[in-house]
Amino acid sequence: MDQALVVSGRKRAGLRQFGGDAGVLKSHTRKVRAAITLQLTEMLTDRVAAAETLGRYCLHITAAQAEADYAALLPVADLPADPGPDTLSGRGLVRVLSVGAIAAVASLPVLLPLGASGSSVLFAPLAVFTVVAVVSAAITGDLHRLAPLVQTVRGDRNPPTGGGS
């Protein structure tokens, strides 16, 4: 269901009639997902109440989607004020890093015929990977997704805070 909400929010935000509301739709979808996640964690403590709330959420979401009211999937009273970090932020990080990895691997066939050896065979692809990953993250607006990786490399014990979209 979580993935269906994400796809629904993205598709509707891309349609011409909803184009001006893309940010509102994506924000609302994140809040709906956070509300559902909160109720799923409540299942551990109070199954009956959480199951009733989830059932009510499903009915409301289904009715809103049937009426093409994507900015009101759940009532505002049921939504959290701050949805927290995006649960799919790892996918954005993988996308950014995979572009860097492809560029690094592509640099190897270029370096070897040029006579690169020793540490340059290791350093050059690492440099290409870093530069391409950062530039690709900056271009796509996913620069904030590199924060967990930077925190890990620096050895910070506290995870990064704040939400991503």
C-alpha positions as a Markdown table, in Angstrom:
| # | Residue | x | y | z |
|---|---|---|---|---|
| 1 | Met | 0.0 | 0.0 | 0.0 |
| 2 | Asp | 2.9 | 2.3 | 0.8 |
| 3 | Gln | 4.3 | 2.0 | -2.7 |
| 4 | Ala | 0.9 | 2.4 | -4.2 |
| 5 | Leu | 0.6 | 5.8 | -2.4 |
| 6 | Val | 4.0 | 6.9 | -3.6 |
| 7 | Val | 3.2 | 6.0 | -7.2 |
| 8 | Ser | -0.2 | 7.6 | -7.1 |
| 9 | Gly | 1.3 | 10.8 | -5.7 |
| 10 | Arg | 4.0 | 11.0 | -8.3 |
| 11 | Lys | 1.8 | 10.2 | -11.2 |
| 12 | Arg | -0.9 | 12.7 | -10.2 |
| 13 | Ala | 1.8 | 15.4 | -9.5 |
| 14 | Gly | 3.0 | 14.9 | -13.1 |
| 15 | Leu | -0.4 | 15.4 | -14.7 |
| 16 | Arg | -1.1 | 18.7 | -16.4 |
| 17 | Gln | -4.1 | 19.6 | -14.3 |
| 18 | Phe | -2.2 | 18.9 | -11.0 |
| 19 | Gly | 1.1 | 20.3 | -12.2 |
| 20 | Gly | 1.0 | 23.4 | -10.0 |
| 21 | Asp | 0.2 | 21.3 | -7.0 |
| 22 | Ala | 3.1 | 18.8 | -7.3 |
| 23 | Gly | 4.8 | 19.9 | -4.1 |
| 24 | Val | 1.5 | 19.9 | -2.2 |
| 25 | Leu | 0.6 | 16.4 | -3.5 |
| 26 | Lys | 4.0 | 15.0 | -2.7 |
| 27 | Ser | 4.0 | 16.5 | 0.8 |
| 28 | His | 0.5 | 15.2 | 1.4 |
| 29 | Thr | 1.5 | 11.7 | 0.2 |
| 30 | Arg | 4.5 | 11.7 | 2.6 |
| 31 | Lys | 2.2 | 12.7 | 5.5 |
| 32 | Val | -0.3 | 9.9 | 4.6 |
| 33 | Arg | 2.5 | 7.4 | 4.5 |
| 34 | Ala | 3.8 | 8.6 | 7.9 |
| 35 | Ala | 0.3 | 8.3 | 9.4 |
| 36 | Ile | -0.1 | 4.7 | 8.1 |
| 37 | Thr | 3.4 | 3.8 | 9.3 |
| 38 | Leu | 2.5 | 5.2 | 12.7 |
| 39 | Gln | -0.6 | 3.1 | 12.9 |
| 40 | Leu | 1.4 | 0.0 | 11.8 |
| 41 | Thr | 3.7 | 0.5 | 14.7 |
| 42 | Glu | 0.7 | 1.0 | 17.0 |
| 43 | Met | -0.3 | -2.6 | 16.1 |
| 44 | Leu | 2.4 | -3.7 | 18.5 |
| 45 | Thr | 0.7 | -2.1 | 21.5 |
| 46 | Asp | -3.0 | -1.9 | 20.7 |
| 47 | Arg | -4.0 | -4.1 | 17.8 |
| 48 | Val | -7.7 | -3.5 | 17.8 |
| 49 | Ala | -7.6 | 0.3 | 17.8 |
| 50 | Ala | -4.8 | 0.4 | 15.3 |
| 51 | Ala | -6.6 | -2.1 | 13.0 |
| 52 | Glu | -9.8 | 0.0 | 13.2 |
| 53 | Thr | -7.8 | 3.2 | 12.4 |
| 54 | Leu | -6.0 | 1.5 | 9.5 |
| 55 | Gly | -9.3 | 0.3 | 8.1 |
| 56 | Arg | -10.8 | 3.8 | 8.3 |
| 57 | Tyr | -7.7 | 5.1 | 6.6 |
| 58 | Cys | -8.0 | 2.6 | 3.8 |
| 59 | Leu | -11.7 | 3.5 | 3.2 |
| 60 | His | -10.9 | 7.2 | 3.2 |
| 61 | Ile | -7.9 | 6.8 | 0.8 |
| 62 | Thr | -9.9 | 4.6 | -1.6 |
| 63 | Ala | -12.8 | 7.1 | -1.6 |
| 64 | Ala | -10.5 | 10.0 | -2.2 |
| 65 | Gln | -8.7 | 8.2 | -5.1 |
| 66 | Ala | -12.0 | 7.3 | -6.6 |
| 67 | Glu | -13.0 | 10.9 | -6.6 |
| 68 | Ala | -9.5 | 12.0 | -7.9 |
| 69 | Asp | -9.0 | 14.1 | -4.7 |
| 70 | Tyr | -5.3 | 13.3 | -4.3 |
| 71 | Ala | -4.7 | 16.2 | -2.0 |
| 72 | Ala | -7.1 | 14.9 | 0.6 |
| 73 | Leu | -6.3 | 11.2 | 0.9 |
| 74 | Leu | -6.7 | 11.5 | 4.7 |
| 75 | Pro | -8.3 | 14.3 | 6.8 |
| 76 | Val | -5.8 | 16.9 | 8.0 |
| 77 | Ala | -6.6 | 15.9 | 11.6 |
| 78 | Asp | -5.2 | 12.4 | 11.0 |
| 79 | Leu | -2.0 | 13.6 | 9.4 |
| 80 | Pro | 1.2 | 14.2 | 11.4 |
| 81 | Ala | 2.6 | 17.8 | 11.4 |
| 82 | Asp | 6.1 | 16.5 | 10.5 |
| 83 | Pro | 6.2 | 13.3 | 8.5 |
| 84 | Gly | 9.9 | 12.7 | 9.3 |
| 85 | Pro | 12.5 | 11.4 | 7.0 |
| 86 | Asp | 11.4 | 9.9 | 3.7 |
| 87 | Thr | 11.3 | 6.1 | 4.0 |
| 88 | Leu | 12.5 | 5.7 | 0.4 |
| 89 | Ser | 15.5 | 8.0 | 0.8 |
| 90 | Gly | 17.8 | 5.0 | 0.4 |
| 91 | Arg | 16.6 | 4.6 | -3.2 |
| 92 | Gly | 17.8 | 8.1 | -4.0 |
| 93 | Leu | 21.2 | 7.4 | -2.5 |
| 94 | Val | 21.5 | 4.2 | -4.6 |
| 95 | Arg | 20.6 | 6.1 | -7.7 |
| 96 | Val | 23.2 | 8.8 | -7.1 |
| 97 | Leu | 25.9 | 6.3 | -6.2 |
| 98 | Ser | 25.2 | 4.0 | -9.1 |
| 99 | Val | 25.8 | 6.9 | -11.6 |
| 100 | Gly | 29.2 | 7.5 | -9.9 |
| 101 | Ala | 30.0 | 3.7 | -9.9 |
| 102 | Ile | 29.2 | 3.5 | -13.6 |
| 103 | Ala | 31.5 | 6.4 | -14.4 |
| 104 | Ala | 34.3 | 4.9 | -12.2 |
| 105 | Val | 34.1 | 1.5 | -14.0 |
| 106 | Ala | 34.0 | 3.3 | -17.4 |
| 107 | Ser | 37.2 | 5.1 | -16.5 |
| 108 | Leu | 39.2 | 1.9 | -16.0 |
| 109 | Pro | 39.3 | 0.9 | -19.7 |
| 110 | Val | 40.5 | 4.5 | -20.5 |
| 111 | Leu | 43.2 | 4.5 | -17.8 |
| 112 | Leu | 44.8 | 1.1 | -18.5 |
| 113 | Pro | 45.8 | 1.8 | -22.2 |
| 114 | Leu | 47.2 | 5.2 | -21.1 |
| 115 | Gly | 49.7 | 3.4 | -19.0 |
| 116 | Ala | 48.2 | 3.9 | -15.6 |
| 117 | Ser | 49.5 | 1.6 | -13.0 |
| 118 | Gly | 49.8 | 1.2 | -9.2 |
| 119 | Ser | 48.0 | 3.6 | -7.1 |
| 120 | Ser | 46.6 | 5.6 | -10.0 |
| 121 | Val | 44.5 | 2.6 | -11.1 |
| 122 | Leu | 42.8 | 2.8 | -7.7 |
| 123 | Phe | 42.9 | 6.6 | -7.1 |
| 124 | Ala | 41.6 | 7.8 | -10.5 |
| 125 | Pro | 38.3 | 5.7 | -10.4 |
| 126 | Leu | 37.7 | 6.7 | -6.8 |
| 127 | Ala | 38.1 | 10.3 | -7.7 |
| 128 | Val | 35.8 | 9.9 | -10.8 |
| 129 | Phe | 33.3 | 8.1 | -8.6 |
| 130 | Thr | 33.3 | 10.9 | -6.0 |
| 131 | Val | 33.1 | 13.8 | -8.4 |
| 132 | Val | 30.4 | 12.2 | -10.6 |
| 133 | Ala | 28.3 | 11.2 | -7.6 |
| 134 | Val | 28.4 | 14.7 | -6.1 |
| 135 | Val | 27.7 | 16.4 | -9.4 |
| 136 | Ser | 24.9 | 14.0 | -10.3 |
| 137 | Ala | 23.4 | 14.6 | -6.8 |
| 138 | Ala | 23.6 | 18.3 | -7.2 |
| 139 | Ile | 22.0 | 18.3 | -10.7 |
| 140 | Thr | 19.1 | 16.0 | -9.6 |
| 141 | Gly | 18.5 | 17.9 | -6.4 |
| 142 | Asp | 19.5 | 14.8 | -4.3 |
| 143 | Leu | 22.5 | 16.3 | -2.6 |
| 144 | His | 20.9 | 16.0 | 0.8 |
| 145 | Arg | 20.8 | 12.2 | 0.2 |
| 146 | Leu | 24.6 | 12.0 | 0.5 |
| 147 | Ala | 24.4 | 13.2 | 4.1 |
| 148 | Pro | 24.2 | 9.7 | 5.7 |
| 149 | Leu | 27.1 | 8.5 | 3.6 |
| 150 | Val | 29.2 | 11.6 | 4.6 |
| 151 | Gln | 28.3 | 11.0 | 8.2 |
| 152 | Thr | 29.4 | 7.4 | 8.0 |
| 153 | Val | 32.7 | 8.2 | 6.3 |
| 154 | Arg | 33.4 | 10.9 | 8.9 |
| 155 | Gly | 32.6 | 8.5 | 11.7 |
| 156 | Asp | 29.8 | 10.5 | 13.3 |
| 157 | Arg | 27.7 | 8.5 | 15.7 |
| 158 | Asn | 24.6 | 10.6 | 15.4 |
| 159 | Pro | 22.5 | 10.0 | 12.3 |
| 160 | Pro | 21.5 | 13.0 | 10.2 |
| 161 | Thr | 18.3 | 14.6 | 11.0 |
| 162 | Gly | 15.7 | 16.2 | 8.9 |
| 163 | Gly | 13.4 | 15.0 | 6.1 |
| 164 | Gly | 14.1 | 14.3 | 2.5 |
| 165 | Ser | 11.6 | 14.3 | -0.3 |
